[in-house]
Tab-separated table of C-alpha atoms and ligand atoms in Angstrom:
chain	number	residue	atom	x	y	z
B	1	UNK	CA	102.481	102.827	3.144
B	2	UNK	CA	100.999	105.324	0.789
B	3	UNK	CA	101.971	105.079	-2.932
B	4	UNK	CA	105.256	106.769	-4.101
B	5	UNK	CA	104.907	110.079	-5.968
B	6	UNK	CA	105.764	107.913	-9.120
B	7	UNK	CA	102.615	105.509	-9.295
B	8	UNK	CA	100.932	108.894	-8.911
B	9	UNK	CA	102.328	110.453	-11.678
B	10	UNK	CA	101.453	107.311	-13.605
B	11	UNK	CA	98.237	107.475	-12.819
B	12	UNK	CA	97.383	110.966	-13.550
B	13	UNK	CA	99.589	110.505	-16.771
B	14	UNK	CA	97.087	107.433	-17.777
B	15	UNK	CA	93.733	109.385	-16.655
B	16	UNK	CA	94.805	112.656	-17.223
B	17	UNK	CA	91.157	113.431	-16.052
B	18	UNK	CA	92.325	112.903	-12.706
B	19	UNK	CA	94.619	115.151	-11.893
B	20	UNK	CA	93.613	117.112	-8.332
B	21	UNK	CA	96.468	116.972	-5.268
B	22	UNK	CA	93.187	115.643	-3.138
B	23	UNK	CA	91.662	113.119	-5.826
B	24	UNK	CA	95.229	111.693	-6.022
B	25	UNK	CA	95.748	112.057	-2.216
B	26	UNK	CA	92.915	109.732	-1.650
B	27	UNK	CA	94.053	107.262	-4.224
B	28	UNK	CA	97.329	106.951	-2.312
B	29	UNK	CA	95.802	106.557	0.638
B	30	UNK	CA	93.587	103.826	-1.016
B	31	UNK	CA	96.151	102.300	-1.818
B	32	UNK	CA	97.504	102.096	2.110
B	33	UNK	CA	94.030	100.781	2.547
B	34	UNK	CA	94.007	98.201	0.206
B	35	UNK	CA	97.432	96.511	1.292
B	36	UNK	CA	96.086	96.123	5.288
B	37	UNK	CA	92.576	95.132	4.202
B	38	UNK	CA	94.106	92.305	2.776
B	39	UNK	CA	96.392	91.193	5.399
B	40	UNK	CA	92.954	90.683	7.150
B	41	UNK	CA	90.404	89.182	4.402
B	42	UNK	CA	90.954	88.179	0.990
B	43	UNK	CA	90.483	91.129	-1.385
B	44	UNK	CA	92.910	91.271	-4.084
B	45	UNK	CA	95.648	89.075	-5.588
B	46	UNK	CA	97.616	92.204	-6.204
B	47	UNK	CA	99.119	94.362	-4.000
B	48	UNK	CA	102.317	95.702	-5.579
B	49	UNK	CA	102.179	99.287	-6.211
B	50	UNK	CA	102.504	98.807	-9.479
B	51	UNK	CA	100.272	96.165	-9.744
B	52	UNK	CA	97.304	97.705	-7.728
B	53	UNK	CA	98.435	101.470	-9.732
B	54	UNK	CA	97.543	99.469	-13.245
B	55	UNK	CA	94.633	96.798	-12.531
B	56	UNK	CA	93.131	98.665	-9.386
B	57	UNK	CA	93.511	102.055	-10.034
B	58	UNK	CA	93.896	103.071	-13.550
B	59	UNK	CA	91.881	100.117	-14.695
B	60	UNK	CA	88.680	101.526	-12.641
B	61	UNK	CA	89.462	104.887	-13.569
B	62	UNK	CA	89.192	104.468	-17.025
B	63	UNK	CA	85.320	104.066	-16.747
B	64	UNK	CA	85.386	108.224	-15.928
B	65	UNK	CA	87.390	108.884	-19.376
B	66	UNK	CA	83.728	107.337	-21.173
B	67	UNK	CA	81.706	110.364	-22.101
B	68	UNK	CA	78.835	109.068	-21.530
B	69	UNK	CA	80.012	107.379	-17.928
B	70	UNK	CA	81.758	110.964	-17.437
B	71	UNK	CA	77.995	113.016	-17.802
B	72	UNK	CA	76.485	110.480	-15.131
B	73	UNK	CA	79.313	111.457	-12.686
B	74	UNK	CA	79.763	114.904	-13.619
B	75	UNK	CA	75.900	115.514	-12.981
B	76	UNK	CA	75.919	113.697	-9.727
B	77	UNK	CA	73.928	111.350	-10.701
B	78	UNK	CA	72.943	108.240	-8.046
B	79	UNK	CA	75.333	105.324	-9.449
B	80	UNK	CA	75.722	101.769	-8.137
B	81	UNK	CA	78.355	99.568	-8.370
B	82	UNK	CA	77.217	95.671	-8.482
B	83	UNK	CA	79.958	93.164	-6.978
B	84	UNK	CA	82.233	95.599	-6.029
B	85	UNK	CA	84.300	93.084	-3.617
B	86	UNK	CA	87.245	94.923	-2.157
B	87	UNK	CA	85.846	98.518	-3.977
B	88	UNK	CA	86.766	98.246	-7.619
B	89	UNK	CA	85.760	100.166	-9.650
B	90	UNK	CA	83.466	101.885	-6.910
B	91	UNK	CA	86.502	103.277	-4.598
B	92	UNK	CA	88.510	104.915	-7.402
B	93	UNK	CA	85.833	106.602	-9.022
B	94	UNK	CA	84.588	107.833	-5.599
B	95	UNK	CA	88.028	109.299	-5.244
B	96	UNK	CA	87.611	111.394	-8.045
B	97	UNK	CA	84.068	112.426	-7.489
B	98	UNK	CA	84.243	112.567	-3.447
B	99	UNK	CA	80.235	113.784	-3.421
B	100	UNK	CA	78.703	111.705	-5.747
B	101	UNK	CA	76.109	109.263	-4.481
B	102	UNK	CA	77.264	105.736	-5.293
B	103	UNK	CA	75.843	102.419	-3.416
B	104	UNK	CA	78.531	99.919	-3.683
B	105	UNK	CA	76.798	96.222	-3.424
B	106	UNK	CA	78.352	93.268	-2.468
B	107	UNK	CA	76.980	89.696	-1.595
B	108	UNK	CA	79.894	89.200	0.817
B	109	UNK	CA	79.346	90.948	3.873
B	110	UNK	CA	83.025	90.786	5.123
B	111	UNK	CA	84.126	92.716	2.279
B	112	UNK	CA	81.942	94.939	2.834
B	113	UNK	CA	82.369	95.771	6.191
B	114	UNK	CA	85.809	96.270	5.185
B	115	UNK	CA	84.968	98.913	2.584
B	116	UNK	CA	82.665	100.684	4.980
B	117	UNK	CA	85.771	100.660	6.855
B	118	UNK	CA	87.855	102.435	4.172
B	119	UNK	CA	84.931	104.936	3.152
B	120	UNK	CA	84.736	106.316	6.331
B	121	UNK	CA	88.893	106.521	6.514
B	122	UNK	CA	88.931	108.270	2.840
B	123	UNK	CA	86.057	110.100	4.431
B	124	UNK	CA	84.154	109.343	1.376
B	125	UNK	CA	80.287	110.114	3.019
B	126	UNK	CA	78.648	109.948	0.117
B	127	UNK	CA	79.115	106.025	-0.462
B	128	UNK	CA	76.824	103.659	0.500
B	129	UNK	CA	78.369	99.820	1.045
B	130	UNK	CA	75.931	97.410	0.952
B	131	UNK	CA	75.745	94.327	1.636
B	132	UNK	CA	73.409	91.547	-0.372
B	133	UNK	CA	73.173	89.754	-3.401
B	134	UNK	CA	72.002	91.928	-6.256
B	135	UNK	CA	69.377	89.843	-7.400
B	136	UNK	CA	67.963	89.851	-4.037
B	137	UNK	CA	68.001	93.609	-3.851
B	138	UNK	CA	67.303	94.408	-6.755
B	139	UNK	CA	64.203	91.642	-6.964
B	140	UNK	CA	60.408	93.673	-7.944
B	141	UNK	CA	59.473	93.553	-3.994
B	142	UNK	CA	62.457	95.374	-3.137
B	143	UNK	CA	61.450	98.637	-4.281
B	144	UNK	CA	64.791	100.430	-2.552
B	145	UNK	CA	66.628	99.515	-5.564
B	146	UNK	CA	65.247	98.669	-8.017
B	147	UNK	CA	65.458	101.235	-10.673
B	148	UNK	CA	66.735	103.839	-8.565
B	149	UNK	CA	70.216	104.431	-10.413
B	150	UNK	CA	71.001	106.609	-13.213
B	151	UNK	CA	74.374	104.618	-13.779
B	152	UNK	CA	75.171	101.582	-12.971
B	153	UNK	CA	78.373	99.731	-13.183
B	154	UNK	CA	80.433	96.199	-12.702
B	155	UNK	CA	83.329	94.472	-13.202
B	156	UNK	CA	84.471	91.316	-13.403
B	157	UNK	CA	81.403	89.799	-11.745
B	158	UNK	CA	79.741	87.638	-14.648
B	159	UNK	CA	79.579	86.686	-18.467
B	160	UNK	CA	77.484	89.336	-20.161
B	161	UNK	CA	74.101	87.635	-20.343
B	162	UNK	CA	73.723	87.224	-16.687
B	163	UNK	CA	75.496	90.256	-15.686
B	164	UNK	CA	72.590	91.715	-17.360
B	165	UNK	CA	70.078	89.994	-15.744
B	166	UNK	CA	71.737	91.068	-12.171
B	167	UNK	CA	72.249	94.488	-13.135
B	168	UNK	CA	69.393	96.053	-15.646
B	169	UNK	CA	66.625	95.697	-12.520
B	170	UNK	CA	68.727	98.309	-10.802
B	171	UNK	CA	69.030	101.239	-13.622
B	172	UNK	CA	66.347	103.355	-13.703
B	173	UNK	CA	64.691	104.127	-17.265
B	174	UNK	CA	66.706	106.530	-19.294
B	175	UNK	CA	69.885	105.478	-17.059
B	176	UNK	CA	72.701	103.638	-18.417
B	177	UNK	CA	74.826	100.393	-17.027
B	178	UNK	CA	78.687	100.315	-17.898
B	179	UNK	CA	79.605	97.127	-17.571
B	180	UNK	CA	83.640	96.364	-17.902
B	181	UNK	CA	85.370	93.846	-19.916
B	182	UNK	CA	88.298	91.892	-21.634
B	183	UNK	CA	89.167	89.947	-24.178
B	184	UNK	CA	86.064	88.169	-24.369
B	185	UNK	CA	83.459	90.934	-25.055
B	186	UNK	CA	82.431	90.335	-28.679
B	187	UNK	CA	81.795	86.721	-27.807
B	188	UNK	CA	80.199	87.965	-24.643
B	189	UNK	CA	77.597	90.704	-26.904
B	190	UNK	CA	76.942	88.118	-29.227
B	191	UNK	CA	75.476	85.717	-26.091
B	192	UNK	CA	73.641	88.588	-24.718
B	193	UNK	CA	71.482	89.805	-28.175
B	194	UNK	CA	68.415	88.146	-26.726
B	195	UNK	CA	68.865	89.089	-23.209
B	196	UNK	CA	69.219	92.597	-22.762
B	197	UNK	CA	66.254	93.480	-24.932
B	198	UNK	CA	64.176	91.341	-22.839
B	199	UNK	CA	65.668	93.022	-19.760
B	200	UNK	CA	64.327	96.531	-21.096
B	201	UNK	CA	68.112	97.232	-22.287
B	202	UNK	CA	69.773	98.387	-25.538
B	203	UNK	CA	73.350	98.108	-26.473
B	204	UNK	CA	74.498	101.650	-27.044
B	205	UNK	CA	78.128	101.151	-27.913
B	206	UNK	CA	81.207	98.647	-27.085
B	207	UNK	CA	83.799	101.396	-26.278
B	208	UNK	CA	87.223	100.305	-26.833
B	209	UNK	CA	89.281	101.496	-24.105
B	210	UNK	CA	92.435	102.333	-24.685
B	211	UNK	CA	95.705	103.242	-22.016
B	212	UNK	CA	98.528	104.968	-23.405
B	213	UNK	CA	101.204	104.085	-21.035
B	214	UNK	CA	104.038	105.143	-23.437
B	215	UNK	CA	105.012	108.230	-21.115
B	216	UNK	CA	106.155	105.690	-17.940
B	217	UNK	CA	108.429	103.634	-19.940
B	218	UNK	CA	111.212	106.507	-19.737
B	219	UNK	CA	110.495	107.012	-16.400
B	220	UNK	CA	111.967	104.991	-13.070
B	221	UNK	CA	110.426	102.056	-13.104
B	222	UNK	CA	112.241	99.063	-12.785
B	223	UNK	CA	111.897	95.921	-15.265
B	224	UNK	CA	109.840	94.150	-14.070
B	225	UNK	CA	107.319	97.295	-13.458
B	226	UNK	CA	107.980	98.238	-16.971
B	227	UNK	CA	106.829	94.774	-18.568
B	228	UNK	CA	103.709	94.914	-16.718
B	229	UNK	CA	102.735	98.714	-18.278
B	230	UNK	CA	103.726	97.195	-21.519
B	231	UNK	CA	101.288	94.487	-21.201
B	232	UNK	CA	98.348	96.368	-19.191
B	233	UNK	CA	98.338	98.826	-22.201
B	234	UNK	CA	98.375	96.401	-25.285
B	235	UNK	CA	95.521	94.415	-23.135
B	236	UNK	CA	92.011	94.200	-24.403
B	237	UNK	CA	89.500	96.369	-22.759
B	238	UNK	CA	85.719	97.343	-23.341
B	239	UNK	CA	83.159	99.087	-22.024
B	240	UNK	CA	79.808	97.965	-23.083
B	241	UNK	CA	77.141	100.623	-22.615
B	242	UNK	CA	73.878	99.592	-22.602
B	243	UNK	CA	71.069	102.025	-22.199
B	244	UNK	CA	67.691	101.390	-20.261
B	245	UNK	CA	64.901	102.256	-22.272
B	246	UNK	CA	62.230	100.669	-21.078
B	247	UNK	CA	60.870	98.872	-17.241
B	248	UNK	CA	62.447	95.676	-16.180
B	249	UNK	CA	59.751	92.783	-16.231
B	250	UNK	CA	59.171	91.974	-12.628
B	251	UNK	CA	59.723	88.351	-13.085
B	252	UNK	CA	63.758	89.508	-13.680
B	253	UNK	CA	66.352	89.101	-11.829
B	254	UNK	CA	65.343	85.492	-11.489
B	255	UNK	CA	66.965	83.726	-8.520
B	256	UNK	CA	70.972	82.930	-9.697
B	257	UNK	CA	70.784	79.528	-9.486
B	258	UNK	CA	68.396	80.136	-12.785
B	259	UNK	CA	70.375	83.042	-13.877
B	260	UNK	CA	73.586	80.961	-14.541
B	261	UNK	CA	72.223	77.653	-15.659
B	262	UNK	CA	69.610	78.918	-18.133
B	263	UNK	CA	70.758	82.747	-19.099
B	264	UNK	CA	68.447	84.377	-21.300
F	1	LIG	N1	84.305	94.171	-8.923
F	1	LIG	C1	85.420	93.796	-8.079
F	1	LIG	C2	86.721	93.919	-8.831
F	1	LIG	O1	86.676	94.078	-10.063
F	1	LIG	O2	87.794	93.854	-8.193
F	1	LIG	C3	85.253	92.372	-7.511
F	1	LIG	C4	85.271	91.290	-8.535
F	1	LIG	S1	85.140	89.698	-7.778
F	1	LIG	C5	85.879	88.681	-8.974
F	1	LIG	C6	83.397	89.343	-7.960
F	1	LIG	C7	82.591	89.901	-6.791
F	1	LIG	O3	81.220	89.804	-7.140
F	1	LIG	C8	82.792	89.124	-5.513
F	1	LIG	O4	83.199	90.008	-4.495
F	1	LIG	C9	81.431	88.506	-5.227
F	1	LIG	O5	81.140	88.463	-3.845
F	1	LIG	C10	80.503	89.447	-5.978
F	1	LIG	N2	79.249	88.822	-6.431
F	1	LIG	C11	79.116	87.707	-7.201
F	1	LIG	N3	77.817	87.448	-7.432
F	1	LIG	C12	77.118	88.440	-6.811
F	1	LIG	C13	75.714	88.716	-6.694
F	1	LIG	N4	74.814	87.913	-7.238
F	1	LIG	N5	75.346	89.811	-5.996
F	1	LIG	C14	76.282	90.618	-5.419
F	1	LIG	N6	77.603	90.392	-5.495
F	1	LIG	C15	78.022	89.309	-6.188
C-alpha cells in the first residue's frame, strides 16, 4: 500500500526541499516497495509508515538539505552510494533527483537484485545497483571505480576509520564523501585523524543535522507515531564531510579482514 497523504505531508514538512507531486509520488511508491521487498529478503527492521517515513525516508533525505551534498546533486554530478542494502540513502535521494547518475553498491547480491528490482518499478534509469564489496571494486586494478565519483555517500556501514578506508578510493579528487552518523561521531572523528589524511582526505566540516518535526505533533498522528517524531528529532545526527584532495595510495582499500582489525 502506498503511504497515506499524511506521512507525505510529514515528509515534505521535514525536507521542505522536497516538495514536487512526482518526487513525493515516488517516495510513496517506495514505500509500497519497501514493505513487499521485505516479505521476501531481509531489508529493514522497520516497516511502519511512520517508522520507514522517519528513519528511511526523511533520515536519507536529509543528506540533500547539506549545501555542499545539495551542489553535487544539483549539478548532476556521478554519486555512489557504498552499502546501500535495501537503498538507503541511495533510493530517496534518487527520488528527488530522478536523472542523476548514482551507482548504488552493495556486497550482498540479493539485495541488490531486489533494488534493481525497485529502480526499474520507480523507473529510476539513471541508477546503477551494483553488486560487490567496495573494497573489491574500488581496489587500484579496478579502474571502473575507483575515483570516478564526485560524491560519495554511506550510512550505517562502518566506524569512521574504516568507512574511510572503503570509501575515499572511490571519490575522485576534488569530490567529496558524506558519510552519515549518530551519536557516536566525535568519538568516531577523533579515531579517524590519522586515517583520512593518509587516504588523500580532509575533514571539511561535521554538519549537525537537525529535523524540526514540531509541525506533525498537531497533526493526526496517533501516540505512539507521535513519540517516535519526538524522539527521531531530539536524536543525534551528523554529517561528516570530508573532501578529497589528493590520489588514494594504491595500496588502499586494503582487503577488510585488515581494514577492521588494524584501521589506520
Ligand atoms: N546503508 C543502508 C541503510 O542505511 O539502510 C544499509 C545499512 S546495513 C546496516 C550495512 C550494509 O553494508 C549491508 O547491506 C552490507 O551488505 C553492506 N556492506 C558491509 N560491508 C560492505 C563492503 N565491504 N562492501 C559493500 N557493502 C558492504
Amino acid at each position: 500500500m502506498p503511504l497515506e497523504q499524511k506521512y507525505l505531508d510529514l515528509i515534505r514538512g521535514a525536507v521542505p526541499t522536497v516538495d514536487d507531486p512526482a518526487t513525493l509520488d515516488r517516495l510513496s511508491h517506495l514505500y509500497d516497495l519497501v514493505v513487499e521487498t521485505n516479505q521476501k529478503i531481509n531489508i529493514t527492521s522497520l516497516v511502519s509508515p511512520i517508522d520507514v517515513s522517519l528513519k528511511h525516508l526523511i533520515d536519507s533525505l536529509t543528506l540533500a538539505t547539506i549545501p555542499e551534498v545539495k551542489k553535487c546533486l544539483d549539478a548532476g554530478y556521478e554519486c555512489c552510494d557504498i552499502g546501500c542494502g535495501g537503498g538507503f540513502p541511495g533510493l530517496p535521494v534518487a527520488c528527488a533527483y530522478p536523472t542523476l547518475p548514482l551507482t548504488m553498491i552493495d556486497s550482498t547480491a540479493k539485495k541488490i537484485a531486489a533494488l534493481k528490482e525497485n529502480a526499474e518499478a520507480l523507473s529510476l534509469e539513471c541508477v546503477s545497483p551494483v553488486s560487490g564489496r567496495g573494497e573489491d571494486l574500488a581496489a587500484a586494478k579496478r579502474g571502473q571505480y575507483r575515483e570516478a565519483y564526485r560524491l560519495c555517500f554511506s550510512r550505517a556501514v562502518a566506524r569512521l576509520p574504516v568507512l574511510c578506508e572503503l570509501c575515499l578510493p572511490f571519490v575522485s579528487v576534488g569530490g567529496l564523501f558524506a558519510a552519515m552518523k549518530g551519536m557516536q561521531t566525535g568519538e568516531e572523528v577523533r579515531e579517524s585523524l590519522r586515517a583520512i589524511p593518509m587516504l588523500g582526505g580532509k575533514i571539511v566540516d561535521v554538519r549537525e543535522v537537525k529535523v524540526d518535526l514540531d509541525f506533525a505533533l498537531s497533526m493526526d498522528f496517533n501516540d505512539e507515531e507521535k513519540d517516535k517524531i519526538r524522539e527521531f528529532s531530539s536524536a543525534s545526527r551528523y554529517t561528516v564531510l570530508i573532501e578529497k584532495n589528493k590520489k588514494t595510495l594504491d595500496v588502499y582499500p586494503r582487503k577488510w579482514a585488515q581494514m577492521t582489525k588494524k584501521p589506520l
